[in-house]
Amino acid sequence: MPDWKGPLGEAFERATTYLDGMPERPVGPRATAAELHHALGGALPQQPTDPQEVIVQLAHGVEDGLLPSGSGRFFGFVFGGATPAAVAADWLTAVWDQNAGLYAASPAAAVVEEIAASWLVELFGLPSGTTVGFVTGAQMANFTGLAAARHDVLRRAGWDVERDGLIGAPKVRVLAGAERHDTVDRALRFLGLGTSCIVPIEVDGQGRMRADALAAALTESDGPTIVCAQVGNVNTGAIDPIREICEMAHAAGAWVHVDAAFGLWAAVSPSLKPQLKGIDQADSWATDAHKWLNVPYDSGLVLCAHPDAHRAAMSVRASYLIHDEQGERDALEFNPEFSRRARGFAVYAAIRALGREGIAEIVERCCAMAHRFADTLAANGVTVLNDVVLNQVLVRFGDDDELTRAVVRAVQQEGTCWMSGTTWQGKAAMRISVSNWTTDEDDIDRSAAAVLRCLDGA
């Protein structure tokens, strides 16, 4: 019998030590790439090594190269953390090692994903019958949603893109905000539409798509059109006027895809949901569970109000595959992967453990903590560039690019917290994203004090 307890016991001890130490762990990597290569590299192993010793060596070698993004004081990107139930379910996912592509390959994985999908549709307030694909992240969620959109707008124009490709097809326009996320452009490249199909729509001072500018663009052509809206600008957190966008786009025969990598979770909160008015009128949505649901990477979600378009863009048939004749869910009909990890277990566990109220509490607390961060910095003379509507805070120091970049570097090196820099409207800024389920007032106050210390020393 193989020794499972040795390596798994070692991994458990290492994992719990890491998690228990997270609240006081310096928030940032401490090793250079050269140091990591020295600790982990070497010649190709020729002989077997005891599995437990491999885990010891791996854990020791990576220790100083880890970015503790699960910390309550990590604000660099909208990463989120991982709740206990989600981590435990993810560990079991690795142990069970299910191929979640087909019902026949894992009935349990298929049913759990189907249940989690129905819960997600209800949580977000989306139309009954909305289909869900469990993908890697918002990049592939945008890809899949836009693939369904491409199928549908070309089908209505009399073109079968899955059969005939894009050569000779009617030109597809994609109307997207000037401050859209880069994953939209990348998805369009993957889909063969190219970035030249994008018609940038003017945005307001916070990055929201201007409804009047969209209305004008919609009148310029009656060909196949996709409108790509945004819920949660990556810098400001701003939310496009979704209801107006959907009404105008649908009147013009366009498909509306919503890039809502973190912002869609605001729909779970009674106090924040009014900002997403009309979200249920869109045709497809992209979001991440590893953001505000706080499940381990990777866990993206694509949702589509038109199951036929979703399946047409993604499904596959082969003689050797066993498709369930009773209509049970084959996951490969809803995402671009074939064989894949059973991501639904962690999503199911997170929702089951938190419930609607627990998820709403995380979202609302993160937004409240973002306001607290912004208010504290503003009270100390720091310029807050955005209206804090969700969890994003954008700040600038002394109206000076070099000073702002210097403060970002100093904060990252100091270790109390970790933020990233960005460029917004041509100016350097510090971008603060609050999305971890553990972040509390003490984390915010300690982090704000660290930022101000670094500013004084810059």
CSV table of C-alpha atoms in Angstrom, one decimal:
chain,number,residue,atom,x,y,z
A,1,MET,CA,0.0,0.0,0.0
A,2,PRO,CA,1.3,3.5,-0.8
A,3,ASP,CA,2.1,5.8,2.1
A,4,TRP,CA,-0.6,8.5,2.0
A,5,LYS,CA,-0.4,9.6,5.6
A,6,GLY,CA,3.2,10.6,5.4
A,7,PRO,CA,3.0,13.2,2.6
A,8,LEU,CA,-0.6,14.3,3.3
A,9,GLY,CA,0.1,14.6,7.0
A,10,GLU,CA,3.2,16.7,6.2
A,11,ALA,CA,1.1,18.9,3.9
A,12,PHE,CA,-1.6,19.3,6.5
A,13,GLU,CA,0.9,20.5,9.1
A,14,ARG,CA,2.6,22.8,6.7
A,15,ALA,CA,-0.8,24.2,5.5
A,16,THR,CA,-2.2,24.9,8.9
A,17,THR,CA,1.0,26.5,10.1
A,18,TYR,CA,0.9,28.8,7.0
A,19,LEU,CA,-2.8,29.6,7.6
A,20,ASP,CA,-2.4,30.1,11.4
A,21,GLY,CA,0.5,32.5,10.8
A,22,MET,CA,-1.2,34.5,8.0
A,23,PRO,CA,-2.5,37.4,10.3
A,24,GLU,CA,1.0,38.4,11.3
A,25,ARG,CA,2.9,37.2,8.2
A,26,PRO,CA,4.6,40.0,6.2
A,27,VAL,CA,2.4,40.6,3.2
A,28,GLY,CA,4.8,40.2,0.3
A,29,PRO,CA,7.3,37.8,-1.2
A,30,ARG,CA,10.8,37.9,0.4
A,31,ALA,CA,12.9,35.9,-2.0
A,32,THR,CA,14.3,36.8,-5.4
A,33,ALA,CA,13.9,34.6,-8.5
A,34,ALA,CA,17.6,33.6,-8.2
A,35,GLU,CA,17.1,32.6,-4.6
A,36,LEU,CA,14.1,30.5,-5.5
A,37,HIS,CA,15.9,28.8,-8.3
A,38,HIS,CA,18.7,28.0,-5.9
A,39,ALA,CA,16.4,26.6,-3.3
A,40,LEU,CA,14.2,24.5,-5.7
A,41,GLY,CA,16.2,23.8,-8.8
A,42,GLY,CA,19.2,21.6,-9.6
A,43,ALA,CA,19.7,18.7,-12.0
A,44,LEU,CA,16.8,16.5,-13.1
A,45,PRO,CA,16.3,13.9,-10.4
A,46,GLN,CA,17.4,10.5,-11.6
A,47,GLN,CA,16.3,8.4,-8.5
A,48,PRO,CA,13.0,8.4,-6.5
A,49,THR,CA,12.7,10.6,-3.4
A,50,ASP,CA,10.5,9.8,-0.5
A,51,PRO,CA,7.2,11.7,-1.0
A,52,GLN,CA,7.1,13.2,2.4
A,53,GLU,CA,10.6,14.5,2.0
A,54,VAL,CA,9.5,16.0,-1.4
A,55,ILE,CA,6.8,17.9,0.5
A,56,VAL,CA,9.2,19.1,3.1
A,57,GLN,CA,11.7,20.4,0.5
A,58,LEU,CA,8.9,22.0,-1.6
A,59,ALA,CA,7.4,23.8,1.3
A,60,HIS,CA,10.7,25.0,2.6
A,61,GLY,CA,11.9,26.1,-0.9
A,62,VAL,CA,8.8,28.2,-1.7
A,63,GLU,CA,8.3,29.7,1.7
A,64,ASP,CA,9.9,33.1,1.0
A,65,GLY,CA,8.6,33.3,-2.5
A,66,LEU,CA,4.9,33.1,-1.7
A,67,LEU,CA,2.7,36.2,-2.1
A,68,PRO,CA,0.3,35.9,0.9
A,69,SER,CA,-2.8,37.0,-1.1
A,70,GLY,CA,-5.0,35.2,1.5
A,71,SER,CA,-4.0,37.8,4.1
A,72,GLY,CA,-6.6,40.3,5.3
A,73,ARG,CA,-4.1,43.0,4.4
A,74,PHE,CA,-3.5,42.0,0.8
A,75,PHE,CA,-5.1,44.7,-1.4
A,76,GLY,CA,-3.0,44.4,-4.5
A,77,PHE,CA,-5.5,42.8,-6.8
A,78,VAL,CA,-9.1,41.5,-6.5
A,79,PHE,CA,-7.9,38.1,-5.5
A,80,GLY,CA,-10.0,37.3,-2.4
A,81,GLY,CA,-8.9,34.5,-0.1
A,82,ALA,CA,-10.3,31.1,0.7
A,83,THR,CA,-12.8,30.2,3.4
A,84,PRO,CA,-12.2,27.0,5.5
A,85,ALA,CA,-15.0,25.0,3.9
A,86,ALA,CA,-13.9,26.0,0.4
A,87,VAL,CA,-10.2,25.0,1.1
A,88,ALA,CA,-11.3,21.7,2.6
A,89,ALA,CA,-13.5,20.9,-0.3
A,90,ASP,CA,-10.7,21.8,-2.7
A,91,TRP,CA,-8.4,19.4,-0.9
A,92,LEU,CA,-11.0,16.7,-1.4
A,93,THR,CA,-11.4,17.7,-5.0
A,94,ALA,CA,-7.7,16.8,-5.5
A,95,VAL,CA,-8.0,13.6,-3.6
A,96,TRP,CA,-11.1,12.5,-5.5
A,97,ASP,CA,-9.4,13.5,-8.7
A,98,GLN,CA,-12.6,13.5,-10.8
A,99,ASN,CA,-12.7,14.4,-14.5
A,100,ALA,CA,-15.7,16.8,-14.5
A,101,GLY,CA,-16.2,17.0,-18.3
A,102,LEU,CA,-18.9,14.4,-18.6
A,103,TYR,CA,-21.7,13.1,-16.3
A,104,ALA,CA,-20.5,9.5,-17.1
A,105,ALA,CA,-17.0,10.4,-15.8
A,106,SER,CA,-18.3,11.7,-12.5
A,107,PRO,CA,-22.0,11.7,-11.6
A,108,ALA,CA,-21.1,13.4,-8.3
A,109,ALA,CA,-19.2,16.2,-9.9
A,110,ALA,CA,-21.9,16.8,-12.4
A,111,VAL,CA,-24.7,16.9,-9.9
A,112,VAL,CA,-22.8,19.1,-7.4
A,113,GLU,CA,-22.1,21.6,-10.3
A,114,GLU,CA,-25.7,21.5,-11.3
A,115,ILE,CA,-26.8,22.3,-7.8
A,116,ALA,CA,-24.2,25.0,-7.3
A,117,ALA,CA,-25.2,26.5,-10.7
A,118,SER,CA,-28.8,26.8,-9.6
A,119,TRP,CA,-27.8,28.5,-6.4
A,120,LEU,CA,-25.6,31.0,-8.3
A,121,VAL,CA,-28.4,31.9,-10.7
A,122,GLU,CA,-30.7,32.5,-7.7
A,123,LEU,CA,-28.1,34.4,-5.7
A,124,PHE,CA,-27.5,36.8,-8.7
A,125,GLY,CA,-31.2,37.2,-9.4
A,126,LEU,CA,-30.8,36.0,-13.0
A,127,PRO,CA,-33.5,34.5,-15.3
A,128,SER,CA,-34.6,30.9,-14.6
A,129,GLY,CA,-32.9,28.5,-17.0
A,130,THR,CA,-29.7,30.5,-17.1
A,131,THR,CA,-26.8,28.0,-17.8
A,132,VAL,CA,-23.5,28.1,-15.9
A,133,GLY,CA,-20.0,27.0,-17.0
A,134,PHE,CA,-17.3,26.5,-14.4
A,135,VAL,CA,-14.1,27.8,-16.0
A,136,THR,CA,-10.6,29.0,-14.9
A,137,GLY,CA,-11.3,32.7,-14.3
A,138,ALA,CA,-12.8,35.8,-15.8
A,139,GLN,CA,-10.6,35.5,-18.9
A,140,MET,CA,-12.2,32.2,-20.0
A,141,ALA,CA,-15.6,33.3,-18.7
A,142,ASN,CA,-15.5,36.3,-21.0
A,143,PHE,CA,-14.2,34.1,-23.8
A,144,THR,CA,-17.1,31.7,-23.3
A,145,GLY,CA,-19.8,34.4,-23.0
A,146,LEU,CA,-18.5,36.2,-26.0
A,147,ALA,CA,-18.4,32.9,-27.9
A,148,ALA,CA,-22.1,32.4,-27.2
A,149,ALA,CA,-22.7,36.0,-28.3
A,150,ARG,CA,-20.7,35.5,-31.5
A,151,HIS,CA,-22.8,32.3,-32.3
A,152,ASP,CA,-26.1,34.1,-31.7
A,153,VAL,CA,-25.6,37.3,-33.6
A,154,LEU,CA,-24.1,35.5,-36.6
A,155,ARG,CA,-26.9,32.9,-36.5
A,156,ARG,CA,-29.4,35.7,-36.7
A,157,ALA,CA,-27.5,37.1,-39.7
A,158,GLY,CA,-27.8,33.7,-41.4
A,159,TRP,CA,-24.2,32.5,-40.7
A,160,ASP,CA,-23.2,29.2,-38.9
A,161,VAL,CA,-19.8,30.2,-37.4
A,162,GLU,CA,-19.2,26.8,-35.8
A,163,ARG,CA,-19.5,25.1,-39.2
A,164,ASP,CA,-18.2,27.8,-41.6
A,165,GLY,CA,-15.8,29.8,-39.5
A,166,LEU,CA,-15.3,33.5,-39.9
A,167,ILE,CA,-13.9,33.7,-43.5
A,168,GLY,CA,-16.7,35.4,-45.4
A,169,ALA,CA,-18.9,35.9,-42.4
A,170,PRO,CA,-20.7,39.2,-41.8
A,171,LYS,CA,-18.6,41.6,-39.8
A,172,VAL,CA,-19.3,41.6,-36.0
A,173,ARG,CA,-19.0,44.9,-34.1
A,174,VAL,CA,-18.3,44.8,-30.4
A,175,LEU,CA,-19.3,48.0,-28.6
A,176,ALA,CA,-17.3,48.2,-25.3
A,177,GLY,CA,-16.4,50.9,-22.9
A,178,ALA,CA,-13.1,52.7,-23.3
A,179,GLU,CA,-12.0,51.5,-19.9
A,180,ARG,CA,-13.0,47.8,-20.4
A,181,HIS,CA,-10.8,45.1,-18.9
A,182,ASP,CA,-8.1,43.7,-21.2
A,183,THR,CA,-9.5,40.2,-20.9
A,184,VAL,CA,-12.3,41.4,-23.3
A,185,ASP,CA,-9.8,42.3,-26.0
A,186,ARG,CA,-7.9,39.0,-25.4
A,187,ALA,CA,-11.1,37.0,-25.6
A,188,LEU,CA,-11.9,38.6,-29.0
A,189,ARG,CA,-8.5,37.7,-30.3
A,190,PHE,CA,-9.0,34.1,-29.2
A,191,LEU,CA,-12.3,34.1,-30.9
A,192,GLY,CA,-10.9,35.2,-34.2
A,193,LEU,CA,-12.8,38.5,-34.2
A,194,GLY,CA,-9.7,40.5,-33.5
A,195,THR,CA,-9.5,43.7,-31.6
A,196,SER,CA,-10.3,45.8,-34.7
A,197,CYS,CA,-13.9,44.8,-34.2
A,198,ILE,CA,-14.1,46.9,-31.0
A,199,VAL,CA,-15.8,50.2,-31.1
A,200,PRO,CA,-14.7,52.0,-28.0
A,201,ILE,CA,-17.6,53.8,-26.2
A,202,GLU,CA,-16.8,57.0,-24.3
A,203,VAL,CA,-16.9,56.7,-20.5
A,204,ASP,CA,-17.6,59.3,-17.8
A,205,GLY,CA,-15.0,60.5,-15.3
A,206,GLN,CA,-15.3,57.3,-13.2
A,207,GLY,CA,-15.0,54.9,-16.2
A,208,ARG,CA,-18.8,54.1,-16.7
A,209,MET,CA,-20.0,53.7,-20.2
A,210,ARG,CA,-22.0,56.7,-21.3
A,211,ALA,CA,-25.4,55.6,-22.4
A,212,ASP,CA,-25.8,58.5,-24.9
A,213,ALA,CA,-22.5,57.5,-26.6
A,214,LEU,CA,-23.7,53.9,-26.8
A,215,ALA,CA,-27.0,55.0,-28.3
A,216,ALA,CA,-25.1,57.0,-31.0
A,217,ALA,CA,-22.9,54.0,-31.8
A,218,LEU,CA,-25.8,51.6,-32.1
A,219,THR,CA,-27.3,53.7,-34.9
A,220,GLU,CA,-24.1,53.5,-37.0
A,221,SER,CA,-24.7,49.9,-38.3
A,222,ASP,CA,-27.5,47.3,-38.2
A,223,GLY,CA,-25.1,44.4,-38.6
A,224,PRO,CA,-24.3,41.7,-36.0
A,225,THR,CA,-23.5,43.6,-32.8
A,226,ILE,CA,-22.3,42.7,-29.3
A,227,VAL,CA,-22.4,45.2,-26.5
A,228,CYS,CA,-19.9,44.5,-23.7
A,229,ALA,CA,-20.8,46.2,-20.4
A,230,GLN,CA,-18.9,46.3,-17.2
A,231,VAL,CA,-19.9,45.9,-13.5
A,232,GLY,CA,-16.9,46.8,-11.5
A,233,ASN,CA,-14.2,48.9,-13.3
A,234,VAL,CA,-10.9,47.4,-12.4
A,235,ASN,CA,-9.5,50.7,-11.1
A,236,THR,CA,-12.6,52.5,-9.7
A,237,GLY,CA,-15.2,49.8,-9.2
A,238,ALA,CA,-17.6,51.9,-11.3
A,239,ILE,CA,-20.7,50.2,-12.7
A,240,ASP,CA,-22.1,50.8,-16.1
A,241,PRO,CA,-25.8,51.8,-16.4
A,242,ILE,CA,-26.8,48.2,-17.2
A,243,ARG,CA,-30.6,48.7,-17.5
A,244,GLU,CA,-30.2,51.5,-20.1
A,245,ILE,CA,-27.5,49.6,-21.9
A,246,CYS,CA,-29.7,46.4,-22.2
A,247,GLU,CA,-32.8,48.3,-23.3
A,248,MET,CA,-31.0,50.2,-26.0
A,249,ALA,CA,-28.9,47.2,-27.2
A,250,HIS,CA,-31.8,44.8,-27.4
A,251,ALA,CA,-33.9,47.4,-29.2
A,252,ALA,CA,-31.1,47.4,-31.8
A,253,GLY,CA,-30.9,43.6,-31.9
A,254,ALA,CA,-27.6,43.4,-30.1
A,255,TRP,CA,-26.4,40.8,-27.5
A,256,VAL,CA,-25.3,42.2,-24.1
A,257,HIS,CA,-22.4,40.5,-22.4
A,258,VAL,CA,-21.5,41.8,-18.9
A,259,ASP,CA,-17.9,41.6,-17.6
A,260,ALA,CA,-18.5,41.4,-13.9
A,261,ALA,CA,-15.5,39.7,-12.5
A,262,PHE,CA,-16.1,40.9,-9.0
A,263,GLY,CA,-19.0,43.3,-9.3
A,264,LEU,CA,-21.7,40.7,-10.0
A,265,TRP,CA,-21.4,39.5,-6.3
A,266,ALA,CA,-22.8,42.9,-5.3
A,267,ALA,CA,-26.2,41.5,-6.5
A,268,VAL,CA,-26.2,39.3,-3.4
A,269,SER,CA,-26.2,42.3,-1.1
A,270,PRO,CA,-29.6,44.0,-0.5
A,271,SER,CA,-27.9,47.4,0.0
A,272,LEU,CA,-25.7,47.2,-3.1
A,273,LYS,CA,-28.0,45.4,-5.5
A,274,PRO,CA,-29.8,48.6,-6.6
A,275,GLN,CA,-26.6,49.7,-8.3
A,276,LEU,CA,-26.9,46.7,-10.6
A,277,LYS,CA,-30.5,47.5,-11.7
A,278,GLY,CA,-31.2,45.7,-15.0
A,279,ILE,CA,-28.5,43.1,-14.5
A,280,ASP,CA,-31.0,40.3,-15.2
A,281,GLN,CA,-31.8,41.8,-18.6
A,282,ALA,CA,-28.3,41.0,-20.1
A,283,ASP,CA,-27.7,37.9,-22.2
A,284,SER,CA,-24.4,36.6,-20.6
A,285,TRP,CA,-22.3,37.3,-17.6
A,286,ALA,CA,-18.7,36.6,-16.6
A,287,THR,CA,-17.5,36.5,-12.9
A,288,ASP,CA,-15.1,34.8,-10.5
A,289,ALA,CA,-15.9,32.7,-7.5
A,290,HIS,CA,-12.3,33.1,-6.3
A,291,LYS,CA,-13.0,36.8,-5.8
A,292,TRP,CA,-15.8,37.6,-3.4
A,293,LEU,CA,-17.0,34.1,-2.8
A,294,ASN,CA,-13.4,33.4,-1.6
A,295,VAL,CA,-12.8,30.0,-3.0
A,296,PRO,CA,-9.3,28.8,-4.0
A,297,TYR,CA,-8.0,29.4,-7.5
A,298,ASP,CA,-9.0,28.7,-10.1
A,299,SER,CA,-12.7,29.2,-10.2
A,300,GLY,CA,-14.3,31.4,-12.9
A,301,LEU,CA,-18.0,31.4,-13.8
A,302,VAL,CA,-19.8,32.1,-17.1
A,303,LEU,CA,-23.6,32.4,-17.1
A,304,CYS,CA,-25.8,32.6,-20.1
A,305,ALA,CA,-29.5,33.4,-20.4
A,306,HIS,CA,-29.7,31.5,-23.7
A,307,PRO,CA,-28.9,27.8,-23.2
A,308,ASP,CA,-29.1,27.0,-26.9
A,309,ALA,CA,-26.5,29.6,-27.8
A,310,HIS,CA,-24.3,28.5,-24.9
A,311,ARG,CA,-24.4,24.9,-26.0
A,312,ALA,CA,-24.0,25.6,-29.6
A,313,ALA,CA,-20.8,27.6,-29.0
A,314,MET,CA,-19.2,25.0,-26.6
A,315,SER,CA,-20.6,21.5,-27.0
A,316,VAL,CA,-18.8,18.6,-28.6
A,317,ARG,CA,-19.8,15.1,-29.8
A,318,ALA,CA,-17.5,12.2,-30.4
A,319,SER,CA,-18.1,8.5,-30.9
A,320,TYR,CA,-16.2,7.4,-27.9
A,321,LEU,CA,-17.8,9.8,-25.5
A,322,ILE,CA,-20.6,8.6,-23.3
A,323,HIS,CA,-23.3,11.3,-23.3
A,324,ASP,CA,-26.0,10.7,-20.8
A,325,GLU,CA,-29.2,9.7,-22.5
A,326,GLN,CA,-31.4,10.9,-19.5
A,327,GLY,CA,-30.4,14.5,-20.0
A,328,GLU,CA,-28.0,14.7,-17.1
A,329,ARG,CA,-25.5,17.6,-17.2
A,330,ASP,CA,-22.4,17.2,-19.3
A,331,ALA,CA,-20.2,20.1,-18.2
A,332,LEU,CA,-18.3,20.3,-21.5
A,333,GLU,CA,-21.4,21.7,-23.1
A,334,PHE,CA,-20.9,24.9,-21.1
A,335,ASN,CA,-17.1,25.6,-21.1
A,336,PRO,CA,-14.2,25.4,-23.5
A,337,GLU,CA,-12.4,22.6,-21.7
A,338,PHE,CA,-12.6,18.9,-22.2
A,339,SER,CA,-11.0,17.1,-19.3
A,340,ARG,CA,-10.9,19.4,-16.3
A,341,ARG,CA,-10.9,19.6,-12.5
A,342,ALA,CA,-14.2,19.4,-10.6
A,343,ARG,CA,-14.3,23.1,-9.6
A,344,GLY,CA,-17.9,22.9,-8.5
A,345,PHE,CA,-17.1,21.1,-5.2
A,346,ALA,CA,-15.4,24.2,-3.7
A,347,VAL,CA,-18.1,26.5,-5.0
A,348,TYR,CA,-20.8,24.3,-3.5
A,349,ALA,CA,-19.0,24.1,-0.1
A,350,ALA,CA,-18.5,27.9,0.0
A,351,ILE,CA,-22.2,28.6,-0.7
A,352,ARG,CA,-23.4,25.9,1.7
A,353,ALA,CA,-21.2,27.2,4.5
A,354,LEU,CA,-21.9,30.9,4.0
A,355,GLY,CA,-25.4,31.0,2.8
A,356,ARG,CA,-26.9,34.1,1.2
A,357,GLU,CA,-26.5,36.1,4.3
A,358,GLY,CA,-22.8,35.2,4.8
A,359,ILE,CA,-21.9,36.0,1.2
A,360,ALA,CA,-23.7,39.4,1.5
A,361,GLU,CA,-21.9,40.1,4.8
A,362,ILE,CA,-18.5,39.5,3.1
A,363,VAL,CA,-19.4,41.8,0.2
A,364,GLU,CA,-20.8,44.5,2.4
A,365,ARG,CA,-17.9,44.4,4.9
A,366,CYS,CA,-15.3,44.7,2.1
A,367,CYS,CA,-17.1,47.7,0.7
A,368,ALA,CA,-17.4,49.3,4.1
A,369,MET,CA,-13.7,48.6,4.7
A,370,ALA,CA,-12.9,50.2,1.4
A,371,HIS,CA,-14.7,53.4,2.5
A,372,ARG,CA,-12.9,53.3,5.8
A,373,PHE,CA,-9.5,53.1,4.0
A,374,ALA,CA,-10.4,55.9,1.6
A,375,ASP,CA,-11.7,58.1,4.5
A,376,THR,CA,-8.6,57.6,6.6
A,377,LEU,CA,-6.2,58.4,3.8
A,378,ALA,CA,-8.3,61.4,2.6
A,379,ALA,CA,-8.3,62.8,6.2
A,380,ASN,CA,-4.5,62.7,6.1
A,381,GLY,CA,-4.2,64.7,2.8
A,382,VAL,CA,-4.1,61.8,0.3
A,383,THR,CA,-6.0,62.4,-2.9
A,384,VAL,CA,-8.8,59.8,-3.5
A,385,LEU,CA,-9.4,59.7,-7.2
A,386,ASN,CA,-12.6,57.7,-7.4
A,387,ASP,CA,-16.1,57.5,-6.0
A,388,VAL,CA,-15.9,54.5,-3.7
A,389,VAL,CA,-18.9,52.5,-4.9
A,390,LEU,CA,-17.7,49.0,-4.2
A,391,ASN,CA,-14.4,47.7,-3.0
A,392,GLN,CA,-11.9,49.7,-5.1
A,393,VAL,CA,-10.0,52.7,-3.8
A,394,LEU,CA,-7.7,54.7,-6.1
A,395,VAL,CA,-5.3,57.2,-4.5
A,396,ARG,CA,-2.5,59.5,-5.6
A,397,PHE,CA,0.1,61.2,-3.6
A,398,GLY,CA,1.1,64.8,-4.0
A,399,ASP,CA,-0.3,64.9,-7.6
A,400,ASP,CA,3.1,63.4,-8.5
A,401,ASP,CA,3.7,60.3,-10.6
A,402,GLU,CA,7.2,59.6,-9.1
A,403,LEU,CA,6.1,60.1,-5.5
A,404,THR,CA,3.1,57.9,-6.1
A,405,ARG,CA,5.2,55.1,-7.6
A,406,ALA,CA,7.7,55.5,-4.8
A,407,VAL,CA,5.0,55.1,-2.1
A,408,VAL,CA,3.7,51.9,-3.8
A,409,ARG,CA,7.2,50.4,-3.9
A,410,ALA,CA,7.8,51.4,-0.2
A,411,VAL,CA,4.5,49.8,0.9
A,412,GLN,CA,5.3,46.6,-0.9
A,413,GLN,CA,8.7,46.4,0.7
A,414,GLU,CA,7.6,47.4,4.2
A,415,GLY,CA,5.3,44.3,4.5
A,416,THR,CA,2.4,45.4,6.6
A,417,CYS,CA,0.1,45.3,3.6
A,418,TRP,CA,0.5,45.0,-0.2
A,419,MET,CA,-1.1,47.2,-2.9
A,420,SER,CA,-0.4,47.5,-6.6
A,421,GLY,CA,0.2,50.5,-8.7
A,422,THR,CA,-1.8,51.4,-11.8
A,423,THR,CA,-2.1,54.2,-14.4
A,424,TRP,CA,-5.5,55.8,-14.6
A,425,GLN,CA,-6.4,58.6,-17.0
A,426,GLY,CA,-2.7,59.0,-17.7
A,427,LYS,CA,-1.7,59.4,-14.1
A,428,ALA,CA,0.1,57.0,-11.7
A,429,ALA,CA,-2.0,55.8,-8.8
A,430,MET,CA,-2.1,53.3,-6.0
A,431,ARG,CA,-4.9,50.7,-6.4
A,432,ILE,CA,-6.5,49.3,-3.3
A,433,SER,CA,-8.8,46.3,-3.7
A,434,VAL,CA,-10.6,45.0,-0.6
A,435,SER,CA,-12.0,41.5,-1.3
A,436,ASN,CA,-10.8,39.1,1.5
A,437,TRP,CA,-13.3,37.5,3.8
A,438,THR,CA,-11.1,38.1,6.8
A,439,THR,CA,-10.4,41.8,6.4
A,440,ASP,CA,-11.5,43.9,9.3
A,441,GLU,CA,-11.2,47.3,10.8
A,442,ASP,CA,-7.8,46.5,12.4
A,443,ASP,CA,-6.4,45.4,9.1
A,444,ILE,CA,-7.5,48.7,7.5
A,445,ASP,CA,-6.2,50.8,10.3
A,446,ARG,CA,-2.8,49.1,10.4
A,447,SER,CA,-2.6,49.3,6.6
A,448,ALA,CA,-3.5,52.9,6.3
A,449,ALA,CA,-1.0,53.8,9.0
A,450,ALA,CA,1.7,51.9,7.0
A,451,VAL,CA,0.8,53.8,3.8
A,452,LEU,CA,1.1,57.1,5.7
A,453,ARG,CA,4.5,56.1,7.2
A,454,CYS,CA,5.8,55.2,3.7
A,455,LEU,CA,4.5,58.5,2.4
A,456,ASP,CA,6.3,60.4,5.1
A,457,GLY,CA,9.5,58.5,4.3
A,458,ALA,CA,9.3,58.8,0.5
